[in-house]
Amino acid sequence: MPDDAVNRQDPTPEEPAPADPREWGTPEGRHMIELLWNPPGPAGRGPRQRLSLDRVVETAMALAARDGFEALSMRRLAAELGVGAMSLYTYVPGRDELFELMIDRAWGDRGRADPSRPWREQVEQVAEEAWAMYQRHGWLVSANLARLPLGPNVLDAQEDLYRAVALTGLPHPDVVRVTGAVEAHVFGAARAAVVDTRQATATGVSYDGYWESRSSFWGTYYTPERFPTMTAIWESGGFDEVVDNHADMRFGLRMLLDGVELAVRRAAGTPPA
C-alpha cells in the first residue's frame, strides 16, 4: 500500500439535486429568490398594514442616497419608517437581503440598447446606461459585482449586454470575459467619481483642494531622477487636463472596445486596420 494511502480519502460523491427545483439551493437562498421574483403583495384581508416590501426597499434606497450605504442599518431604517426594528423582519430577513432588493430595484432604471445598431454602439449604450445608474444611485458602488442578485432587473440588463457582445461572433467564453470587463470598467470609473464626491462633501475639501494641501511634496521629496517618466509627462502638459470622470470612463471603454474589435478581426482572419 502506498505510504500516503492512509492520508487519502475517496472523494465523497455529490448528493443528487432534488427532483423538484423548488427544493434546490438553501432555504435562505430560495427565500431570497422568491422575494426578488415573487414578492408578497398587500394583504387582502385583515387590518391595513402600515408597511409594504416596496416601501421598505424604496425608503432604504432613499436613506442610502442621503447618508451612504455604510450608514444603513435595520434599526435606522425602522426609525425612518416610524416602526420597531423587528417589524422590518416581517418583510426582509436582514440587511444583506435588503441590499439585494435595493440593487435589483436600482438596476431597473437602466434602459436597453438599440438592437438595430452595430454591436459596438450597443455596448457603448449599455455602458452609458450603467454610468447614469451609478450617478443616480451612488450607494451601488458598495455592491459586489461577483455576487449580484439573481433578480429580474439585474438579469435583464446583463442579458442586454451579453446579447450585444455576442454579436461580435467571439467564442462564448470570450463574450463572458468582455461583458465582465465592460461592467467592471464602468463600475470602477463610477466608484472613483462617487467616492470622491462623497469625500468632498464629508470633508469640505475638493479634489483640487486635497492635492493643493499636499503640495509641499513636490518641493521636498519629489525628484526627476526617481520619477523620470512622470516628469516628462508633467513637462509636456500631460497632467494639465481638467479631471472629467465621465470622459475618462469613455476613453477607457474606447480602448477596451478597440481591443475587442482587434480580436474580432483576428478571429475572422481579417488583417488589422
PDB file of C-alpha atoms in Angstrom:
ATOM      1  CA  MET A   1       0.000   0.000   0.000  1.00  0.00           C
ATOM      2  CA  PRO A   2       1.433   3.450  -0.850  1.00  0.00           C
ATOM      3  CA  ASP A   3       2.680   5.444   2.128  1.00  0.00           C
ATOM      4  CA  ASP A   4       0.193   8.226   1.552  1.00  0.00           C
ATOM      5  CA  ALA A   5      -2.802   5.929   1.184  1.00  0.00           C
ATOM      6  CA  VAL A   6      -3.800   6.361   4.804  1.00  0.00           C
ATOM      7  CA  ASN A   7      -3.893  10.112   4.307  1.00  0.00           C
ATOM      8  CA  ARG A   8      -6.036   9.937   1.174  1.00  0.00           C
ATOM      9  CA  GLN A   9      -9.778   9.657   1.211  1.00  0.00           C
ATOM     10  CA  ASP A  10     -12.008   8.798  -1.664  1.00  0.00           C
ATOM     11  CA  PRO A  11     -13.988  11.863  -2.738  1.00  0.00           C
ATOM     12  CA  THR A  12     -17.488  11.885  -1.387  1.00  0.00           C
ATOM     13  CA  PRO A  13     -19.914  11.722  -4.293  1.00  0.00           C
ATOM     14  CA  GLU A  14     -22.089  14.774  -4.579  1.00  0.00           C
ATOM     15  CA  GLU A  15     -25.650  14.284  -3.500  1.00  0.00           C
ATOM     16  CA  PRO A  16     -28.016  14.457  -6.442  1.00  0.00           C
ATOM     17  CA  ALA A  17     -30.089  17.599  -6.650  1.00  0.00           C
ATOM     18  CA  PRO A  18     -33.707  17.172  -5.576  1.00  0.00           C
ATOM     19  CA  ALA A  19     -36.042  16.482  -8.480  1.00  0.00           C
ATOM     20  CA  ASP A  20     -38.238  19.429  -7.534  1.00  0.00           C
ATOM     21  CA  PRO A  21     -36.488  22.724  -8.491  1.00  0.00           C
ATOM     22  CA  ARG A  22     -38.287  24.379  -5.600  1.00  0.00           C
ATOM     23  CA  GLU A  23     -36.006  22.371  -3.319  1.00  0.00           C
ATOM     24  CA  TRP A  24     -32.734  23.461  -4.952  1.00  0.00           C
ATOM     25  CA  GLY A  25     -30.289  25.619  -3.013  1.00  0.00           C
ATOM     26  CA  THR A  26     -30.744  26.503   0.641  1.00  0.00           C
ATOM     27  CA  PRO A  27     -33.892  27.677   2.433  1.00  0.00           C
ATOM     28  CA  GLU A  28     -32.359  31.139   2.779  1.00  0.00           C
ATOM     29  CA  GLY A  29     -31.418  31.246  -0.895  1.00  0.00           C
ATOM     30  CA  ARG A  30     -34.858  30.076  -2.004  1.00  0.00           C
ATOM     31  CA  HIS A  31     -36.488  32.745   0.137  1.00  0.00           C
ATOM     32  CA  MET A  32     -34.309  35.416  -1.467  1.00  0.00           C
ATOM     33  CA  ILE A  33     -35.237  34.252  -4.962  1.00  0.00           C
ATOM     34  CA  GLU A  34     -38.921  34.441  -4.041  1.00  0.00           C
ATOM     35  CA  LEU A  35     -38.505  37.982  -2.697  1.00  0.00           C
ATOM     36  CA  LEU A  36     -36.862  39.028  -5.963  1.00  0.00           C
ATOM     37  CA  TRP A  37     -39.210  37.294  -8.374  1.00  0.00           C
ATOM     38  CA  ASN A  38     -42.465  36.836  -6.497  1.00  0.00           C
ATOM     39  CA  PRO A  39     -42.609  39.402  -3.690  1.00  0.00           C
ATOM     40  CA  PRO A  40     -45.647  39.317  -1.437  1.00  0.00           C
ATOM     41  CA  GLY A  41     -48.433  41.720  -2.338  1.00  0.00           C
ATOM     42  CA  PRO A  42     -50.592  43.654   0.102  1.00  0.00           C
ATOM     43  CA  ALA A  43     -52.710  41.579   2.416  1.00  0.00           C
ATOM     44  CA  GLY A  44     -56.169  41.033   1.020  1.00  0.00           C
ATOM     45  CA  ARG A  45     -57.869  40.720   4.378  1.00  0.00           C
ATOM     46  CA  GLY A  46     -57.456  41.958   7.893  1.00  0.00           C
ATOM     47  CA  PRO A  47     -56.256  45.354   9.111  1.00  0.00           C
ATOM     48  CA  ARG A  48     -54.373  47.515   6.623  1.00  0.00           C
ATOM     49  CA  GLN A  49     -50.631  47.065   7.034  1.00  0.00           C
ATOM     50  CA  ARG A  50     -48.532  50.140   7.780  1.00  0.00           C
ATOM     51  CA  LEU A  51     -45.707  48.916   5.564  1.00  0.00           C
ATOM     52  CA  SER A  52     -45.104  47.052   2.331  1.00  0.00           C
ATOM     53  CA  LEU A  53     -41.964  45.492   0.897  1.00  0.00           C
ATOM     54  CA  ASP A  54     -41.916  48.193  -1.786  1.00  0.00           C
ATOM     55  CA  ARG A  55     -41.983  50.942   0.798  1.00  0.00           C
ATOM     56  CA  VAL A  56     -39.243  49.270   2.842  1.00  0.00           C
ATOM     57  CA  VAL A  57     -36.957  48.977  -0.194  1.00  0.00           C
ATOM     58  CA  GLU A  58     -37.684  52.480  -1.503  1.00  0.00           C
ATOM     59  CA  THR A  59     -37.076  54.043   1.912  1.00  0.00           C
ATOM     60  CA  ALA A  60     -33.824  52.110   2.270  1.00  0.00           C
ATOM     61  CA  MET A  61     -32.695  53.422  -1.121  1.00  0.00           C
ATOM     62  CA  ALA A  62     -33.531  56.977  -0.119  1.00  0.00           C
ATOM     63  CA  LEU A  63     -31.690  56.583   3.185  1.00  0.00           C
ATOM     64  CA  ALA A  64     -28.608  55.161   1.433  1.00  0.00           C
ATOM     65  CA  ALA A  65     -28.698  58.006  -1.096  1.00  0.00           C
ATOM     66  CA  ARG A  66     -28.854  60.567   1.690  1.00  0.00           C
ATOM     67  CA  ASP A  67     -26.401  59.133   4.212  1.00  0.00           C
ATOM     68  CA  GLY A  68     -24.440  56.470   2.300  1.00  0.00           C
ATOM     69  CA  PHE A  69     -24.881  52.722   2.331  1.00  0.00           C
ATOM     70  CA  GLU A  70     -22.494  52.307   5.260  1.00  0.00           C
ATOM     71  CA  ALA A  71     -24.952  54.232   7.443  1.00  0.00           C
ATOM     72  CA  LEU A  72     -27.863  51.990   6.525  1.00  0.00           C
ATOM     73  CA  SER A  73     -28.934  49.599   9.242  1.00  0.00           C
ATOM     74  CA  MET A  74     -32.184  47.862  10.007  1.00  0.00           C
ATOM     75  CA  ARG A  75     -32.519  49.984  13.153  1.00  0.00           C
ATOM     76  CA  ARG A  76     -32.039  53.273  11.287  1.00  0.00           C
ATOM     77  CA  LEU A  77     -34.389  52.157   8.543  1.00  0.00           C
ATOM     78  CA  ALA A  78     -37.036  51.259  11.107  1.00  0.00           C
ATOM     79  CA  ALA A  79     -36.678  54.676  12.708  1.00  0.00           C
ATOM     80  CA  GLU A  80     -37.048  56.315   9.295  1.00  0.00           C
ATOM     81  CA  LEU A  81     -40.248  54.341   8.737  1.00  0.00           C
ATOM     82  CA  GLY A  82     -41.536  55.013  12.221  1.00  0.00           C
ATOM     83  CA  VAL A  83     -41.785  51.364  13.231  1.00  0.00           C
ATOM     84  CA  GLY A  84     -39.991  48.977  15.541  1.00  0.00           C
ATOM     85  CA  ALA A  85     -36.894  47.286  14.130  1.00  0.00           C
ATOM     86  CA  MET A  86     -38.447  43.837  14.500  1.00  0.00           C
ATOM     87  CA  SER A  87     -41.301  44.874  12.205  1.00  0.00           C
ATOM     88  CA  LEU A  88     -38.894  45.010   9.257  1.00  0.00           C
ATOM     89  CA  TYR A  89     -38.036  41.334   9.568  1.00  0.00           C
ATOM     90  CA  THR A  90     -41.594  40.558   8.547  1.00  0.00           C
ATOM     91  CA  TYR A  91     -40.658  41.845   5.093  1.00  0.00           C
ATOM     92  CA  VAL A  92     -36.974  41.071   4.646  1.00  0.00           C
ATOM     93  CA  PRO A  93     -34.650  38.689   6.542  1.00  0.00           C
ATOM     94  CA  GLY A  94     -31.845  41.203   7.098  1.00  0.00           C
ATOM     95  CA  ARG A  95     -29.606  43.976   5.779  1.00  0.00           C
ATOM     96  CA  ASP A  96     -27.790  41.792   3.218  1.00  0.00           C
ATOM     97  CA  GLU A  97     -31.039  40.588   1.696  1.00  0.00           C
ATOM     98  CA  LEU A  98     -32.395  44.127   1.738  1.00  0.00           C
ATOM     99  CA  PHE A  99     -29.323  45.264  -0.208  1.00  0.00           C
ATOM    100  CA  GLU A 100     -30.011  42.645  -2.874  1.00  0.00           C
ATOM    101  CA  LEU A 101     -33.524  44.010  -3.309  1.00  0.00           C
ATOM    102  CA  MET A 102     -32.179  47.571  -3.474  1.00  0.00           C
ATOM    103  CA  ILE A 103     -29.643  46.619  -6.135  1.00  0.00           C
ATOM    104  CA  ASP A 104     -32.214  44.915  -8.318  1.00  0.00           C
ATOM    105  CA  ARG A 105     -34.595  47.853  -7.956  1.00  0.00           C
ATOM    106  CA  ALA A 106     -31.853  50.310  -8.991  1.00  0.00           C
ATOM    107  CA  TRP A 107     -30.800  48.207 -11.975  1.00  0.00           C
ATOM    108  CA  GLY A 108     -34.372  48.513 -13.221  1.00  0.00           C
ATOM    109  CA  ASP A 109     -33.562  52.140 -14.083  1.00  0.00           C
ATOM    110  CA  ARG A 110     -31.230  51.070 -16.883  1.00  0.00           C
ATOM    111  CA  GLY A 111     -32.519  51.475 -20.426  1.00  0.00           C
ATOM    112  CA  ARG A 112     -31.817  48.909 -23.137  1.00  0.00           C
ATOM    113  CA  ALA A 113     -29.538  49.149 -26.142  1.00  0.00           C
ATOM    114  CA  ASP A 114     -30.999  49.668 -29.605  1.00  0.00           C
ATOM    115  CA  PRO A 115     -30.746  46.205 -31.238  1.00  0.00           C
ATOM    116  CA  SER A 116     -30.699  47.771 -34.713  1.00  0.00           C
ATOM    117  CA  ARG A 117     -27.280  49.342 -34.065  1.00  0.00           C
ATOM    118  CA  PRO A 118     -23.853  47.691 -34.548  1.00  0.00           C
ATOM    119  CA  TRP A 119     -22.567  45.695 -31.596  1.00  0.00           C
ATOM    120  CA  ARG A 120     -20.053  48.349 -30.509  1.00  0.00           C
ATOM    121  CA  GLU A 121     -22.634  51.122 -30.396  1.00  0.00           C
ATOM    122  CA  GLN A 122     -24.918  48.874 -28.377  1.00  0.00           C
ATOM    123  CA  VAL A 123     -22.166  48.132 -25.854  1.00  0.00           C
ATOM    124  CA  GLU A 124     -21.477  51.851 -25.567  1.00  0.00           C
ATOM    125  CA  GLN A 125     -25.186  52.451 -24.936  1.00  0.00           C
ATOM    126  CA  VAL A 126     -25.206  49.842 -22.169  1.00  0.00           C
ATOM    127  CA  ALA A 127     -22.095  51.400 -20.621  1.00  0.00           C
ATOM    128  CA  GLU A 128     -23.702  54.847 -20.638  1.00  0.00           C
ATOM    129  CA  GLU A 129     -26.827  53.440 -19.012  1.00  0.00           C
ATOM    130  CA  ALA A 130     -24.719  51.814 -16.320  1.00  0.00           C
ATOM    131  CA  TRP A 131     -22.776  55.040 -15.735  1.00  0.00           C
ATOM    132  CA  ALA A 132     -26.008  57.030 -15.371  1.00  0.00           C
ATOM    133  CA  MET A 133     -27.366  54.414 -12.958  1.00  0.00           C
ATOM    134  CA  TYR A 134     -24.333  54.780 -10.684  1.00  0.00           C
ATOM    135  CA  GLN A 135     -24.702  58.564 -10.715  1.00  0.00           C
ATOM    136  CA  ARG A 136     -28.371  58.259  -9.671  1.00  0.00           C
ATOM    137  CA  HIS A 137     -27.681  55.604  -7.048  1.00  0.00           C
ATOM    138  CA  GLY A 138     -24.179  56.256  -5.766  1.00  0.00           C
ATOM    139  CA  TRP A 139     -24.573  53.712  -2.968  1.00  0.00           C
ATOM    140  CA  LEU A 140     -24.405  50.982  -5.642  1.00  0.00           C
ATOM    141  CA  VAL A 141     -20.610  51.268  -5.611  1.00  0.00           C
ATOM    142  CA  SER A 142     -20.786  49.238  -2.374  1.00  0.00           C
ATOM    143  CA  ALA A 143     -22.096  46.253  -4.361  1.00  0.00           C
ATOM    144  CA  ASN A 144     -20.018  43.199  -5.218  1.00  0.00           C
ATOM    145  CA  LEU A 145     -20.080  42.593  -8.985  1.00  0.00           C
ATOM    146  CA  ALA A 146     -19.160  38.959  -8.368  1.00  0.00           C
ATOM    147  CA  ARG A 147     -22.331  38.416  -6.286  1.00  0.00           C
ATOM    148  CA  LEU A 148     -25.042  40.439  -7.929  1.00  0.00           C
ATOM    149  CA  PRO A 149     -28.575  39.327  -7.065  1.00  0.00           C
ATOM    150  CA  LEU A 150     -30.378  36.952  -9.390  1.00  0.00           C
ATOM    151  CA  GLY A 151     -33.160  39.477  -9.778  1.00  0.00           C
ATOM    152  CA  PRO A 152     -35.216  40.220 -12.883  1.00  0.00           C
ATOM    153  CA  ASN A 153     -33.814  43.705 -13.417  1.00  0.00           C
ATOM    154  CA  VAL A 154     -30.178  42.711 -12.971  1.00  0.00           C
ATOM    155  CA  LEU A 155     -30.548  39.729 -15.285  1.00  0.00           C
ATOM    156  CA  ASP A 156     -32.446  41.708 -17.942  1.00  0.00           C
ATOM    157  CA  ALA A 157     -29.645  44.286 -18.045  1.00  0.00           C
ATOM    158  CA  GLN A 158     -26.988  41.585 -18.153  1.00  0.00           C
ATOM    159  CA  GLU A 159     -28.829  39.767 -20.927  1.00  0.00           C
ATOM    160  CA  ASP A 160     -28.815  43.007 -22.927  1.00  0.00           C
ATOM    161  CA  LEU A 161     -25.043  43.337 -22.632  1.00  0.00           C
ATOM    162  CA  TYR A 162     -24.381  39.642 -23.294  1.00  0.00           C
ATOM    163  CA  ARG A 163     -26.561  39.864 -26.397  1.00  0.00           C
ATOM    164  CA  ALA A 164     -24.710  42.921 -27.706  1.00  0.00           C
ATOM    165  CA  VAL A 165     -21.247  41.427 -27.113  1.00  0.00           C
ATOM    166  CA  ALA A 166     -22.316  38.080 -28.617  1.00  0.00           C
ATOM    167  CA  LEU A 167     -22.946  39.924 -31.911  1.00  0.00           C
ATOM    168  CA  THR A 168     -19.153  40.064 -32.290  1.00  0.00           C
ATOM    169  CA  GLY A 169     -19.141  36.349 -33.050  1.00  0.00           C
ATOM    170  CA  LEU A 170     -16.424  35.753 -30.460  1.00  0.00           C
ATOM    171  CA  PRO A 171     -16.414  32.397 -28.620  1.00  0.00           C
ATOM    172  CA  HIS A 172     -18.829  32.384 -25.703  1.00  0.00           C
ATOM    173  CA  PRO A 173     -16.090  32.277 -23.014  1.00  0.00           C
ATOM    174  CA  ASP A 174     -14.691  35.487 -24.539  1.00  0.00           C
ATOM    175  CA  VAL A 175     -18.183  37.014 -24.620  1.00  0.00           C
ATOM    176  CA  VAL A 176     -18.372  36.407 -20.876  1.00  0.00           C
ATOM    177  CA  ARG A 177     -14.943  37.974 -20.317  1.00  0.00           C
ATOM    178  CA  VAL A 178     -15.668  41.033 -22.438  1.00  0.00           C
ATOM    179  CA  THR A 179     -19.038  41.535 -20.741  1.00  0.00           C
ATOM    180  CA  GLY A 180     -17.382  41.336 -17.324  1.00  0.00           C
ATOM    181  CA  ALA A 181     -14.614  43.724 -18.395  1.00  0.00           C
ATOM    182  CA  VAL A 182     -17.127  46.320 -19.597  1.00  0.00           C
ATOM    183  CA  GLU A 183     -19.180  46.167 -16.391  1.00  0.00           C
ATOM    184  CA  ALA A 184     -16.054  46.252 -14.222  1.00  0.00           C
ATOM    185  CA  HIS A 185     -14.605  49.204 -16.126  1.00  0.00           C
ATOM    186  CA  VAL A 186     -17.746  51.306 -15.759  1.00  0.00           C
ATOM    187  CA  PHE A 187     -18.118  50.264 -12.116  1.00  0.00           C
ATOM    188  CA  GLY A 188     -14.532  51.262 -11.321  1.00  0.00           C
ATOM    189  CA  ALA A 189     -14.809  54.622 -13.052  1.00  0.00           C
ATOM    190  CA  ALA A 190     -18.145  55.337 -11.403  1.00  0.00           C
ATOM    191  CA  ARG A 191     -16.834  54.339  -7.987  1.00  0.00           C
ATOM    192  CA  ALA A 192     -13.932  56.785  -8.296  1.00  0.00           C
ATOM    193  CA  ALA A 193     -16.348  59.600  -9.131  1.00  0.00           C
ATOM    194  CA  VAL A 194     -18.897  58.720  -6.458  1.00  0.00           C
ATOM    195  CA  VAL A 195     -16.372  58.206  -3.669  1.00  0.00           C
ATOM    196  CA  ASP A 196     -14.520  61.439  -4.464  1.00  0.00           C
ATOM    197  CA  THR A 197     -17.770  63.422  -4.441  1.00  0.00           C
ATOM    198  CA  ARG A 198     -18.741  61.768  -1.166  1.00  0.00           C
ATOM    199  CA  GLN A 199     -15.374  62.598   0.422  1.00  0.00           C
ATOM    200  CA  ALA A 200     -15.525  66.193  -0.779  1.00  0.00           C
ATOM    201  CA  THR A 201     -18.963  66.569   0.769  1.00  0.00           C
ATOM    202  CA  ALA A 202     -17.935  64.935   4.060  1.00  0.00           C
ATOM    203  CA  THR A 203     -14.653  66.828   4.480  1.00  0.00           C
ATOM    204  CA  GLY A 204     -15.396  70.100   2.701  1.00  0.00           C
ATOM    205  CA  VAL A 205     -12.164  69.621   0.730  1.00  0.00           C
ATOM    206  CA  SER A 206     -12.448  69.499  -3.064  1.00  0.00           C
ATOM    207  CA  TYR A 207     -10.358  67.310  -5.370  1.00  0.00           C
ATOM    208  CA  ASP A 208      -8.074  70.250  -6.199  1.00  0.00           C
ATOM    209  CA  GLY A 209      -8.017  71.304  -2.574  1.00  0.00           C
ATOM    210  CA  TYR A 210      -6.841  67.857  -1.496  1.00  0.00           C
ATOM    211  CA  TRP A 211      -3.826  67.923  -3.815  1.00  0.00           C
ATOM    212  CA  GLU A 212      -3.052  71.557  -3.027  1.00  0.00           C
ATOM    213  CA  SER A 213      -2.921  70.723   0.679  1.00  0.00           C
ATOM    214  CA  ARG A 214      -0.092  68.284  -0.052  1.00  0.00           C
ATOM    215  CA  SER A 215       1.837  70.462  -2.480  1.00  0.00           C
ATOM    216  CA  SER A 216       4.910  70.552  -0.202  1.00  0.00           C
ATOM    217  CA  PHE A 217       5.735  67.082  -1.538  1.00  0.00           C
ATOM    218  CA  TRP A 218       6.804  68.469  -4.914  1.00  0.00           C
ATOM    219  CA  GLY A 219       9.479  70.714  -3.399  1.00  0.00           C
ATOM    220  CA  THR A 220      10.759  68.238  -0.832  1.00  0.00           C
ATOM    221  CA  TYR A 221      10.612  64.548  -1.706  1.00  0.00           C
ATOM    222  CA  TYR A 222       9.848  64.561  -5.428  1.00  0.00           C
ATOM    223  CA  THR A 223      12.882  64.285  -7.720  1.00  0.00           C
ATOM    224  CA  PRO A 224      13.010  63.933 -11.528  1.00  0.00           C
ATOM    225  CA  GLU A 225      15.741  61.325 -11.118  1.00  0.00           C
ATOM    226  CA  ARG A 226      13.422  58.993  -9.250  1.00  0.00           C
ATOM    227  CA  PHE A 227      10.333  59.720 -11.358  1.00  0.00           C
ATOM    228  CA  PRO A 228      11.641  60.496 -14.864  1.00  0.00           C
ATOM    229  CA  THR A 229       8.525  59.352 -16.728  1.00  0.00           C
ATOM    230  CA  MET A 230       6.154  61.374 -14.574  1.00  0.00           C
ATOM    231  CA  THR A 231       8.451  64.362 -15.002  1.00  0.00           C
ATOM    232  CA  ALA A 232       8.375  64.053 -18.797  1.00  0.00           C
ATOM    233  CA  ILE A 233       4.567  63.791 -18.743  1.00  0.00           C
ATOM    234  CA  TRP A 234       4.334  66.801 -16.431  1.00  0.00           C
ATOM    235  CA  GLU A 235       6.628  68.953 -18.549  1.00  0.00           C
ATOM    236  CA  SER A 236       4.680  68.111 -21.719  1.00  0.00           C
ATOM    237  CA  GLY A 237       1.382  69.155 -20.089  1.00  0.00           C
ATOM    238  CA  GLY A 238       0.054  65.632 -19.801  1.00  0.00           C
ATOM    239  CA  PHE A 239      -1.359  66.266 -16.333  1.00  0.00           C
ATOM    240  CA  ASP A 240      -2.949  69.594 -17.223  1.00  0.00           C
ATOM    241  CA  GLU A 241      -6.333  68.338 -18.408  1.00  0.00           C
ATOM    242  CA  VAL A 242      -9.257  69.006 -16.097  1.00  0.00           C
ATOM    243  CA  VAL A 243     -10.447  65.832 -14.366  1.00  0.00           C
ATOM    244  CA  ASP A 244     -13.603  64.538 -16.056  1.00  0.00           C
ATOM    245  CA  ASN A 245     -14.603  61.121 -14.735  1.00  0.00           C
ATOM    246  CA  HIS A 246     -17.232  60.585 -17.418  1.00  0.00           C
ATOM    247  CA  ALA A 247     -14.755  61.384 -20.199  1.00  0.00           C
ATOM    248  CA  ASP A 248     -12.199  59.100 -18.572  1.00  0.00           C
ATOM    249  CA  MET A 249     -14.769  56.286 -18.493  1.00  0.00           C
ATOM    250  CA  ARG A 250     -15.482  56.785 -22.188  1.00  0.00           C
ATOM    251  CA  PHE A 251     -11.768  56.851 -23.033  1.00  0.00           C
ATOM    252  CA  GLY A 252     -11.131  53.604 -21.196  1.00  0.00           C
ATOM    253  CA  LEU A 253     -14.165  51.986 -22.803  1.00  0.00           C
ATOM    254  CA  ARG A 254     -12.944  53.069 -26.225  1.00  0.00           C
ATOM    255  CA  MET A 255      -9.545  51.449 -25.593  1.00  0.00           C
ATOM    256  CA  LEU A 256     -11.225  48.283 -24.344  1.00  0.00           C
ATOM    257  CA  LEU A 257     -13.554  48.014 -27.345  1.00  0.00           C
ATOM    258  CA  ASP A 258     -10.699  48.756 -29.759  1.00  0.00           C
ATOM    259  CA  GLY A 259      -9.069  45.633 -28.360  1.00  0.00           C
ATOM    260  CA  VAL A 260     -12.272  43.654 -28.790  1.00  0.00           C
ATOM    261  CA  GLU A 261     -12.528  44.778 -32.423  1.00  0.00           C
ATOM    262  CA  LEU A 262      -8.948  43.624 -32.994  1.00  0.00           C
ATOM    263  CA  ALA A 263      -9.814  40.224 -31.503  1.00  0.00           C
ATOM    264  CA  VAL A 264     -12.871  40.010 -33.785  1.00  0.00           C
ATOM    265  CA  ARG A 265     -10.761  40.751 -36.877  1.00  0.00           C
ATOM    266  CA  ARG A 266      -8.173  38.179 -35.870  1.00  0.00           C
ATOM    267  CA  ALA A 267     -10.859  35.540 -35.328  1.00  0.00           C
ATOM    268  CA  ALA A 268     -12.229  36.300 -38.780  1.00  0.00           C
ATOM    269  CA  GLY A 269      -8.777  36.189 -40.366  1.00  0.00           C
ATOM    270  CA  THR A 270      -9.009  39.864 -41.308  1.00  0.00           C
ATOM    271  CA  PRO A 271      -5.779  41.907 -41.160  1.00  0.00           C
ATOM    272  CA  PRO A 272      -5.749  44.667 -38.528  1.00  0.00           C
ATOM    273  CA  ALA A 273      -6.959  48.018 -39.854  1.00  0.00           C
TER     274      ALA A 273
END
